[in-house]
Structure formats: structure tokens, C-alpha cells
PDB file of C-alpha atoms in Angstrom:
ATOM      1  CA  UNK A  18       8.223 -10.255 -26.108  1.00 81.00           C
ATOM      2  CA  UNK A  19      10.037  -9.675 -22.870  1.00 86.00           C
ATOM      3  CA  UNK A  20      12.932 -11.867 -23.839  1.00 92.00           C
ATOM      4  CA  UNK A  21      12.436 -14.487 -21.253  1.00 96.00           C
ATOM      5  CA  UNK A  22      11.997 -17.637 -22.462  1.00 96.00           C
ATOM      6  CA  UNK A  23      10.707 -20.543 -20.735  1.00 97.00           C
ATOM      7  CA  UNK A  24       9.782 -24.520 -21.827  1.00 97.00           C
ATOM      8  CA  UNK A  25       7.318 -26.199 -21.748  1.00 97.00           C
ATOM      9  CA  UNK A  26       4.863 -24.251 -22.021  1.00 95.00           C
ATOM     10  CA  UNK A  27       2.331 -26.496 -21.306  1.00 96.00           C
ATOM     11  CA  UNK A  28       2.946 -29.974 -19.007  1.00 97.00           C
ATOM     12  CA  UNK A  29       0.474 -32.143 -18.261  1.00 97.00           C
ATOM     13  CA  UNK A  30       1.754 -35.293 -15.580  1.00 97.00           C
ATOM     14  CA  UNK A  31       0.287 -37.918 -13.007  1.00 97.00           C
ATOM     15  CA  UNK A  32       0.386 -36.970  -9.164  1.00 97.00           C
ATOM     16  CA  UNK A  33       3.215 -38.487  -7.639  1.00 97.00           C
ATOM     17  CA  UNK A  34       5.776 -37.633 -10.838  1.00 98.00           C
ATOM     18  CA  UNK A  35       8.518 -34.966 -10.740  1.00 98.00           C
ATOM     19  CA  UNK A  36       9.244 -32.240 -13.427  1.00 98.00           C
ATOM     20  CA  UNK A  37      11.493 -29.566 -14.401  1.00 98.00           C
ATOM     21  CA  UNK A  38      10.635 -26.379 -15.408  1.00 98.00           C
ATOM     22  CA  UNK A  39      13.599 -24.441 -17.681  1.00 98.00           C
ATOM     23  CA  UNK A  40      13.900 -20.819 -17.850  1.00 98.00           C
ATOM     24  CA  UNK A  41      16.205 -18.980 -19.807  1.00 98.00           C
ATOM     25  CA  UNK A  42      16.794 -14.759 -18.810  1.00 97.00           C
ATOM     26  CA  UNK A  43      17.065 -12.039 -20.743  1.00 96.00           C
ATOM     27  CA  UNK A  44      20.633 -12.032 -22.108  1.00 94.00           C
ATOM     28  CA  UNK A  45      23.333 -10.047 -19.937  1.00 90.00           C
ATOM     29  CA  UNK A  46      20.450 -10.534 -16.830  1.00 94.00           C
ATOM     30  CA  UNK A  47      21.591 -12.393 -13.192  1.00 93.00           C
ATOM     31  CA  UNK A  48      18.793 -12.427 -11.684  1.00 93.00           C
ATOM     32  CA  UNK A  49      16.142 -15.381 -11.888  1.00 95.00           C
ATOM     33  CA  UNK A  50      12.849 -15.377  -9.876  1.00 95.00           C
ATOM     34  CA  UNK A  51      10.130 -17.987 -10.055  1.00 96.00           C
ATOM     35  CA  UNK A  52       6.378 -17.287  -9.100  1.00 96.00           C
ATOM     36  CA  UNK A  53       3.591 -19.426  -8.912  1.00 96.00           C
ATOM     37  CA  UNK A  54      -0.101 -18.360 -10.250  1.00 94.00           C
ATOM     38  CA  UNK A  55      -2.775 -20.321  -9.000  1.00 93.00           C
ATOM     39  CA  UNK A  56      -7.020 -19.490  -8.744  1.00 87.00           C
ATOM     40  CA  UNK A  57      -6.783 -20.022  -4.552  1.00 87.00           C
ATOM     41  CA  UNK A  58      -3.523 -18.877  -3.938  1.00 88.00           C
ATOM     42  CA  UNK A  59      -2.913 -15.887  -6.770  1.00 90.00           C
ATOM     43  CA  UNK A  60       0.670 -14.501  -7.859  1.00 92.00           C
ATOM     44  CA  UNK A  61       3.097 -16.260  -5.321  1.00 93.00           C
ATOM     45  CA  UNK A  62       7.033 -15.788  -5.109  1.00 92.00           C
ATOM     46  CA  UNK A  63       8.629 -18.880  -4.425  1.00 95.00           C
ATOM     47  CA  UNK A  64      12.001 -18.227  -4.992  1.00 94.00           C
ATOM     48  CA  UNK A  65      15.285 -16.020  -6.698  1.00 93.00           C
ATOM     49  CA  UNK A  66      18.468 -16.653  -8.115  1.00 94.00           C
ATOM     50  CA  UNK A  67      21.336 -14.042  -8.377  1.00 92.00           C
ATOM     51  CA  UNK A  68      24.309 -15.461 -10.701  1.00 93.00           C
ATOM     52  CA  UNK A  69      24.252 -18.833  -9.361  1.00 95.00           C
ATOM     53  CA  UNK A  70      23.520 -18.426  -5.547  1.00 94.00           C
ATOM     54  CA  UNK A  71      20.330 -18.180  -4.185  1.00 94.00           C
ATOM     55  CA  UNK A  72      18.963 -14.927  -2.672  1.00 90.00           C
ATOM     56  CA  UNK A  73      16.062 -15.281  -1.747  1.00 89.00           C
ATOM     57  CA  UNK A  74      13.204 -17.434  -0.600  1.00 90.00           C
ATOM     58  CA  UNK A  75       9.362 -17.140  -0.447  1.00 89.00           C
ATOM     59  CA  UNK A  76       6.455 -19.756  -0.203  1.00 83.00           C
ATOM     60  CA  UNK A  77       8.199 -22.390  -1.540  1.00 93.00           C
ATOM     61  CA  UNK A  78       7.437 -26.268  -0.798  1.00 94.00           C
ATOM     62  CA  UNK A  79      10.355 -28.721   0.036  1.00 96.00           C
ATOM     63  CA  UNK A  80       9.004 -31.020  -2.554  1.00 97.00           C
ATOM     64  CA  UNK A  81      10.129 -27.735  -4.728  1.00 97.00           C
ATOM     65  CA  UNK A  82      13.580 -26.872  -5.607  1.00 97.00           C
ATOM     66  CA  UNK A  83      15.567 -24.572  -7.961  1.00 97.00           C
ATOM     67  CA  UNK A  84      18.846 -23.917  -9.198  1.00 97.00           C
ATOM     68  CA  UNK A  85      20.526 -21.290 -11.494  1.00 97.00           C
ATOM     69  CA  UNK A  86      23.819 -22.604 -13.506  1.00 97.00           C
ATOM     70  CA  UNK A  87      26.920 -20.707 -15.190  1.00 96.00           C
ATOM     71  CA  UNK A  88      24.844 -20.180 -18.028  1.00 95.00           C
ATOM     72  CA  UNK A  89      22.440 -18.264 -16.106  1.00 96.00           C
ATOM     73  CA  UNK A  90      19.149 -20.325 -17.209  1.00 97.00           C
ATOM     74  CA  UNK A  91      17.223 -21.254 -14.350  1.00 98.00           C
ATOM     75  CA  UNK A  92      15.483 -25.072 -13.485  1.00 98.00           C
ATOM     76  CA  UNK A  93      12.609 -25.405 -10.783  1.00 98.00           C
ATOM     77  CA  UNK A  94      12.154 -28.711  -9.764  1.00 98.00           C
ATOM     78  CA  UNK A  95       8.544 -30.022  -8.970  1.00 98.00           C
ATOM     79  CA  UNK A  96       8.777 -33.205  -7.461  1.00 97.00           C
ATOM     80  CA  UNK A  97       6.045 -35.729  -5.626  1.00 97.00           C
ATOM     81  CA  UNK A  98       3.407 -33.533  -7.538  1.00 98.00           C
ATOM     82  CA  UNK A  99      -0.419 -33.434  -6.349  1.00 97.00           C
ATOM     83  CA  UNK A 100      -2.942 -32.039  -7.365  1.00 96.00           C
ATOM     84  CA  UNK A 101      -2.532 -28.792  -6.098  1.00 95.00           C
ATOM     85  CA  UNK A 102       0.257 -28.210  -7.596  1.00 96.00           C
ATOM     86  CA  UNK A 103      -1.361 -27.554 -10.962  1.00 97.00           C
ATOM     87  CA  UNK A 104      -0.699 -23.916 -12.024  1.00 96.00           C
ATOM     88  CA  UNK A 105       1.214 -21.288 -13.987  1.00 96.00           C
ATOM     89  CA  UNK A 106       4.721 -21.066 -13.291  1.00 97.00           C
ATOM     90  CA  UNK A 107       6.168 -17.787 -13.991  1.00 96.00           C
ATOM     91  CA  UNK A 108      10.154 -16.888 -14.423  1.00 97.00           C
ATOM     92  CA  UNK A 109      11.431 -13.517 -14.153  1.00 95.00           C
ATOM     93  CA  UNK A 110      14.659 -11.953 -14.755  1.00 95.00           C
ATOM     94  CA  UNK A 111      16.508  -8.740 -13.698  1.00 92.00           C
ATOM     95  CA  UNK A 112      19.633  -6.549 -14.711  1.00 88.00           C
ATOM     96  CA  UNK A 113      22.079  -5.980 -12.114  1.00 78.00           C
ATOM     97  CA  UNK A 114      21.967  -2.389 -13.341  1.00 80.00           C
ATOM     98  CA  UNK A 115      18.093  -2.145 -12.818  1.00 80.00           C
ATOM     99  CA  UNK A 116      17.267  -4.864 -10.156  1.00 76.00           C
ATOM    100  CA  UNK A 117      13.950  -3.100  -9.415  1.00 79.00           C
ATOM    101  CA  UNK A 118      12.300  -3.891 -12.606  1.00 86.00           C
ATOM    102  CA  UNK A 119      11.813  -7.378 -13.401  1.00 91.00           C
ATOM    103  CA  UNK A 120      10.928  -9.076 -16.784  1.00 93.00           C
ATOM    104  CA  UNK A 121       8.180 -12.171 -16.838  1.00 94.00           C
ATOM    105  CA  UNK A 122       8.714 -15.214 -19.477  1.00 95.00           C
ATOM    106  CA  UNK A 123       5.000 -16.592 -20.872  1.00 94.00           C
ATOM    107  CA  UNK A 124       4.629 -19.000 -18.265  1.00 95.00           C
ATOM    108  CA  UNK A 125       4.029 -22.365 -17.988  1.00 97.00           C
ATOM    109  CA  UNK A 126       0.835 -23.920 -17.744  1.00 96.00           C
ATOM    110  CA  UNK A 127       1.284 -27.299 -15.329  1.00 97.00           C
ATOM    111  CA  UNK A 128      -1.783 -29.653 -15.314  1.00 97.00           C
ATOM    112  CA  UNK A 129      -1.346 -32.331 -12.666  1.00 97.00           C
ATOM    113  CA  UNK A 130      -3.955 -35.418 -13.307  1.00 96.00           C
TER     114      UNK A 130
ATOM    115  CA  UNK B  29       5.770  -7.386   5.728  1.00 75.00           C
ATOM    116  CA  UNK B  30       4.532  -5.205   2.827  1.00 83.00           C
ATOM    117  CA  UNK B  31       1.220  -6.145   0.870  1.00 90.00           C
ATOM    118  CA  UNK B  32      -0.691  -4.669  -1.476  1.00 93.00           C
ATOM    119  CA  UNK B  33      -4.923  -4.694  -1.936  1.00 95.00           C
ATOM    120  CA  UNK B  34      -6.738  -4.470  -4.912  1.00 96.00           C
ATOM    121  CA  UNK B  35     -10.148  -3.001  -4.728  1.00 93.00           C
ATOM    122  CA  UNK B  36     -12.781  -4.581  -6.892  1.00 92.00           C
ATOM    123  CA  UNK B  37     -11.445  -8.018  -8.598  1.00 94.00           C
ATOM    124  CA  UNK B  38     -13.995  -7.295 -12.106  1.00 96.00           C
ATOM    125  CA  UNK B  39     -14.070  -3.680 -14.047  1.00 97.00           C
ATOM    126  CA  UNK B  40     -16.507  -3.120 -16.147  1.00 97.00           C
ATOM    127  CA  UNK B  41     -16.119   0.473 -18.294  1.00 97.00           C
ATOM    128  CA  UNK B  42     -17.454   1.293 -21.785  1.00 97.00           C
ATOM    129  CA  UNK B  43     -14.908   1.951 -24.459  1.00 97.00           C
ATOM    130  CA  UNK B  44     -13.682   5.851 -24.200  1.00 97.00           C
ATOM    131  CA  UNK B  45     -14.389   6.072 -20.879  1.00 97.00           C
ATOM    132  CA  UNK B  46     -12.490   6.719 -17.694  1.00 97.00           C
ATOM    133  CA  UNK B  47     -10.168   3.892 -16.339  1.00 98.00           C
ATOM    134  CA  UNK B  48      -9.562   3.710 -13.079  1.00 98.00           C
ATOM    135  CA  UNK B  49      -8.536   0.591 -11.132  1.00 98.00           C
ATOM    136  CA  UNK B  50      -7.375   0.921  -7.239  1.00 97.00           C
ATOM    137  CA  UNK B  51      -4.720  -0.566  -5.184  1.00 97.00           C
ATOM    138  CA  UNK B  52      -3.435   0.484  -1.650  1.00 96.00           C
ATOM    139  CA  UNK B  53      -0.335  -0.863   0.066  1.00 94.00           C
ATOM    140  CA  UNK B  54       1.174  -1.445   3.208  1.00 90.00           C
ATOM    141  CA  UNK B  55       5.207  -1.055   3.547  1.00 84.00           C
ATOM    142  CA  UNK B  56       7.111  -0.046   6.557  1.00 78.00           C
ATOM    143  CA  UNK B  57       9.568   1.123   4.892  1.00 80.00           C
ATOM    144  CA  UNK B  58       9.018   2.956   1.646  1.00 79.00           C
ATOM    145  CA  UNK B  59       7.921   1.203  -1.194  1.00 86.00           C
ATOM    146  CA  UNK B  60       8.533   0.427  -5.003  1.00 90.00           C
ATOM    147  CA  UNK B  61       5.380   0.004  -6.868  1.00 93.00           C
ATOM    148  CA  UNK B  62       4.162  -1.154  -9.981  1.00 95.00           C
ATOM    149  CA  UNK B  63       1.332  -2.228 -12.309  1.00 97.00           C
ATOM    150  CA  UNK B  64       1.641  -5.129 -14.241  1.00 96.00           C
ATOM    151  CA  UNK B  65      -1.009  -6.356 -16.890  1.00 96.00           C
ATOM    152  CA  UNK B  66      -1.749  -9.792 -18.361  1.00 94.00           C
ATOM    153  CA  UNK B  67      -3.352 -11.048 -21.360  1.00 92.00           C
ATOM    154  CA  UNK B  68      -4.965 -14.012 -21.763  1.00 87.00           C
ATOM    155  CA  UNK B  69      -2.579 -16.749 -21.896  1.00 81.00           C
ATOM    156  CA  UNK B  70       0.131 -14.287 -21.935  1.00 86.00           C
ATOM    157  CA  UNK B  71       2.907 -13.175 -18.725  1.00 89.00           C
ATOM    158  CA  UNK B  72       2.880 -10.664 -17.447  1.00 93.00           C
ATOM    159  CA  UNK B  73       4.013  -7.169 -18.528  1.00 93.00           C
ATOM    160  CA  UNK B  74       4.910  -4.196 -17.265  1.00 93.00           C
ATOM    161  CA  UNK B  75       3.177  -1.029 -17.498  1.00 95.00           C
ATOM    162  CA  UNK B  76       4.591   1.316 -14.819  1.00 95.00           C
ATOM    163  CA  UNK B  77       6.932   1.624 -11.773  1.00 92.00           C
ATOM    164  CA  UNK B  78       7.063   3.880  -8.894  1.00 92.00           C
ATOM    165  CA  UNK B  79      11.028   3.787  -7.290  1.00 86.00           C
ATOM    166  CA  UNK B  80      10.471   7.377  -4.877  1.00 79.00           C
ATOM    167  CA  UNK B  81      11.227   9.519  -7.746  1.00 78.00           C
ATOM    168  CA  UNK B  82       8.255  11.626  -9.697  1.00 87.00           C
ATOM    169  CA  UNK B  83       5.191  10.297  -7.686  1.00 90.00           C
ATOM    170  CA  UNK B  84       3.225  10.953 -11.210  1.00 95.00           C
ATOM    171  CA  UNK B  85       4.129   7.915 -13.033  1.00 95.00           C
ATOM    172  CA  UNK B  86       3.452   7.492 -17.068  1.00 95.00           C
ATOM    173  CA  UNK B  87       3.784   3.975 -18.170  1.00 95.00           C
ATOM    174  CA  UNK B  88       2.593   2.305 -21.822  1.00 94.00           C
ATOM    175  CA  UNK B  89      -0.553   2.169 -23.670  1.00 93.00           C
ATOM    176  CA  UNK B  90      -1.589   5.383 -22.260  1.00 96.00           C
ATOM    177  CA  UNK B  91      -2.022   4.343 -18.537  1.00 97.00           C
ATOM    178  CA  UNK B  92      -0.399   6.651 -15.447  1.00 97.00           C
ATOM    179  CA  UNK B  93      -0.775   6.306 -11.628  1.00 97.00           C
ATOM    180  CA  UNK B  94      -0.203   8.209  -8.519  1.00 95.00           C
ATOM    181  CA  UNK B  95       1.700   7.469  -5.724  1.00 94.00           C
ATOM    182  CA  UNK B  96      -0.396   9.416  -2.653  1.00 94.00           C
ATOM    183  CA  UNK B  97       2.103   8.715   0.724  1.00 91.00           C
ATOM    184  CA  UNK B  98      -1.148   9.914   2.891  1.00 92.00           C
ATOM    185  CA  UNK B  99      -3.148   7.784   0.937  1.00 93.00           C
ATOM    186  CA  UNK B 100      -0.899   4.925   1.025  1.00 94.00           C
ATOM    187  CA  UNK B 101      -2.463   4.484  -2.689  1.00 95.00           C
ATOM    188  CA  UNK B 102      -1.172   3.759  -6.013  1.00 96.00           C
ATOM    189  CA  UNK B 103      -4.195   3.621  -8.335  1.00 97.00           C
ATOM    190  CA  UNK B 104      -3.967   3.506 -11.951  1.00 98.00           C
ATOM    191  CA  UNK B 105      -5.922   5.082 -14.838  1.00 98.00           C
ATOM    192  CA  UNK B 106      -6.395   6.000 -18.026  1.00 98.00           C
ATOM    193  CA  UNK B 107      -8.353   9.076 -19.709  1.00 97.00           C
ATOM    194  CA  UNK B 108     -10.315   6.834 -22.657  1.00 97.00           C
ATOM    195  CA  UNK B 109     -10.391   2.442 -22.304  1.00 97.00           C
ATOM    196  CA  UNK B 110     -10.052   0.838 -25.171  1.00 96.00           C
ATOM    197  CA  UNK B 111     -11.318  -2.691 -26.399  1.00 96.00           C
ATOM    198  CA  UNK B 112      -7.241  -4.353 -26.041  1.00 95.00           C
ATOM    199  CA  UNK B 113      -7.416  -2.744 -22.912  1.00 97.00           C
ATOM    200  CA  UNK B 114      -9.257  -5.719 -21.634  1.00 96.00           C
ATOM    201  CA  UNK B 115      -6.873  -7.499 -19.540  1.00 97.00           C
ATOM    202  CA  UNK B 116      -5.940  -8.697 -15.796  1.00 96.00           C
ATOM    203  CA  UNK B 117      -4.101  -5.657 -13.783  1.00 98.00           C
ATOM    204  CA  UNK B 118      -1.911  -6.578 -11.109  1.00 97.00           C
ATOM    205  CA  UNK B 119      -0.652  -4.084  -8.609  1.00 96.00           C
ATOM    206  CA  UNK B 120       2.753  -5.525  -6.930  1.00 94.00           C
ATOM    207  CA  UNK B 121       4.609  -3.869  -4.172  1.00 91.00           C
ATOM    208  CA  UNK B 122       8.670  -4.349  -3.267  1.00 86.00           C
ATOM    209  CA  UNK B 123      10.143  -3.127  -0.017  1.00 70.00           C
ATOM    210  CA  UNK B 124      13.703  -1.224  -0.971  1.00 61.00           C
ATOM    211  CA  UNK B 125      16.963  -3.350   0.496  1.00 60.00           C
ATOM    212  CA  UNK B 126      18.135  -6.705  -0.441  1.00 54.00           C
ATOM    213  CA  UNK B 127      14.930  -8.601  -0.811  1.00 55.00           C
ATOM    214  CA  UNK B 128      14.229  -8.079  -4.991  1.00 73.00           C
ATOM    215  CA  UNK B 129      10.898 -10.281  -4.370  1.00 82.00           C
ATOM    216  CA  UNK B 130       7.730  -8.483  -5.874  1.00 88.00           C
ATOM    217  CA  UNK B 131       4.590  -9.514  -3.333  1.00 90.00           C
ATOM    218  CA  UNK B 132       1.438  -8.887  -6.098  1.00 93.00           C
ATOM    219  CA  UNK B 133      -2.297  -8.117  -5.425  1.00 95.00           C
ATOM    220  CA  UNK B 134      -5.434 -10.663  -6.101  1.00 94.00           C
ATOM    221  CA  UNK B 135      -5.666  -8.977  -9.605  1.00 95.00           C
ATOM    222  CA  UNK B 136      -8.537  -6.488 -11.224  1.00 97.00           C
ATOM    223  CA  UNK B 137     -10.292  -7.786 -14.498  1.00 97.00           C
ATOM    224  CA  UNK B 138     -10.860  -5.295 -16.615  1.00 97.00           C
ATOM    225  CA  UNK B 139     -13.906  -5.448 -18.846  1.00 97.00           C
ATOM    226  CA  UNK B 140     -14.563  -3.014 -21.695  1.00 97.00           C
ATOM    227  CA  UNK B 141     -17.583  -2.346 -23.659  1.00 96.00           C
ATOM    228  CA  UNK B 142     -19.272  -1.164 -26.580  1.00 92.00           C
TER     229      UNK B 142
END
């Protein structure tokens, strides 16, 4: 157990719909990163979170968005789904004191119909 | 941009023998490295890290890998597999500096046998 939780685990929606992904980090970490696992596309950053501001961004759609609040659990936003879409989605967190080694949650598993 | 490539996406070893799965990056700059490994249904978890310190790295369950600057490889291995070694490895590379993002490999499958 890496101490990263995230909910749902698994989500299964219509195309067209919007959902929200929650993670919650390891406790004392302020860094949140999402990453997308899909068969075509494989292990994808999309995007990270340092104490509320965001850091960094990767492949990340504009139908997608994120945001970290004062209680340091992350949200990803999935909205005007397709089919495509349908994948793991992975959180990670980081201590400030060890940035370099990040911690994954389970996952979850998005099935879009 | 860095990158890393995995060589060979399926494994296949008998049980007590020789691990070895290979992955070779690309960095500019130098590079953290690491080895992740995933279970079925499971995240991921990490087995080792390279951050420019001993380039002999010993990580959990047994494994180890060498980072080789000439080589510009980072392959991982372990003396004897074992059946719960069965698993997807993923070799993920992240440039030093601001940018904490962790740009992964395709993924090996490992496979062990009786």
C-alpha cells in the first residue's frame, strides 16, 4: 500500500458525460501528478500539482482539467468523454523532501460506453 | 526531450533463472532513472531509483540495475525469477531541474515458468 488513495476505482459512463476523478496523497506530500495508461498510448503524464498551483503540464486534453485544494487531494476533470478516453488513471504523490521519488495510488479503471 | 526504450515488450524465463529485462534512455542532461513494476490490477510500485549517486542500484524483491553512462543503459535483473515475479516492468526516466514529470517506457511482461 503506497498510501495514495484514489476513488472510484472503477467508472463506467456514456460518451459525451463528464467525471471527476479524486485523489488523495500520501499524508505530509505536495505534490500531485496524474498519468494516463492506455493499450495505444501507454503510461502518459498529463499533469502535476505542487501545494495548490500547478507545475507542470504534459499531454493533457482541454476537455481535461485538474485542480489541487488546501487539503492537498487532487480532482481531474474528464469532461465531453469519448471513447478514447477509456483508461487507467493513475495519481501520484511526492515529498517536498524527496521530489524525485514518486508514489502511485491503484488507479482507476474508466470505461467509456 | 528525454525518453526511455524498452527492449522486448514479453519475457519469458523459467523460475530460478536469470532475470534480465533492458531499457536504454536518451537525456541531454543527466538523468534520474527508475524501474517500476505492476501487478495485475494493481499501480504501480517502485522497485529502484538511480539519482547520479552509486550507479549499482539495489531495489526490493531482490532486483538491482546498472546505470552504464557509455551505454546510455539502465537494465534490470535479478540472479533467480520467481513465480510473483510475474509482473509488467516499467523503466521511467526524469530529466534533473524543475520538471518532476516521470516520461515511462512501453512496458516488459515478464513471464515465469515452471
Amino acid at each position: 500500500d503506497s498510501g495514495v488513495t484514489q476513488t472510484p476505482k472503477h467508472l463506467i459512463t456514456a460518451t459525451g458525460q463528464r467525471v471527476t476523478l479524486r485523489c488523495s496523497p500520501r499524508s505530509g506530500d505536495l505534490s500531485v501528478y496524474w498519468y494516463q495508461q492506455s493499450l495505444d498510448q501507454g503510461l502518459q503524464f498529463l499533469i502535476q500539482y505542487y501545494n495548490g498551483e500547478e507545475r507542470a503540464k504534459g499531454n493533457i486534453l482541454e476537455r481535461f482539467s485538474a485542480q489541487q485544494f488546501p487539503d492537498l487531494h487532487s480532482e481531474l476533470n474528464l469532461s465531453s468523454l469519448e471513447l478514447g478516453d477509456s483508461a487507467l488513471y493513475f495519481c501520484a504523490s511526492s515529498a517536498w523532501t524527496d521530489q524525485e521519488t514518486q508514489y502511485f495510488g491503484p488507479g482507476t479503471r474508466l470505461l467509456v460506453l | 526531450a528525454q525518453s526511455v526504450t524498452q527492449l522486448g515488450s514479453h519475457v519469458s524465463v523459467s523460475e530460478g533463472a536469470l532475470v534480465l529485462l533492458r531499457c536504454n534512455y536518451s537525456s541531454s542532461v543527466p538523468p534520474y532513472l527508475f524501474w517500476y513494476v505492476q501487478y495485475p490490477n494493481q499501480g504501480l510500485q517502485l522497485l529502484l531509483k538511480y539519482t547520479s549517486a552509486a550507479t549499482l542500484v539495489k531495489g526490493i524483491n531482490g532486483f538491482e540495475a546498472e546505470f552504464k553512462k557509455s551505454e546510455t543503459s539502465f537494465h534490470l535483473t535479478k540472479p533467480s525469477a520467481h513465480m510473483s515475479d510475474a509482473a509488467e516492468y516499467f523503466c521511467a526516466v526524469r530529466v534533473t531541474g524543475t520538471a518532476s514529470k516521470l516520461t515511462f517506457g512501453t512496458g516488459t511482461r515478464l513471464q515465469v515458468t515452471l
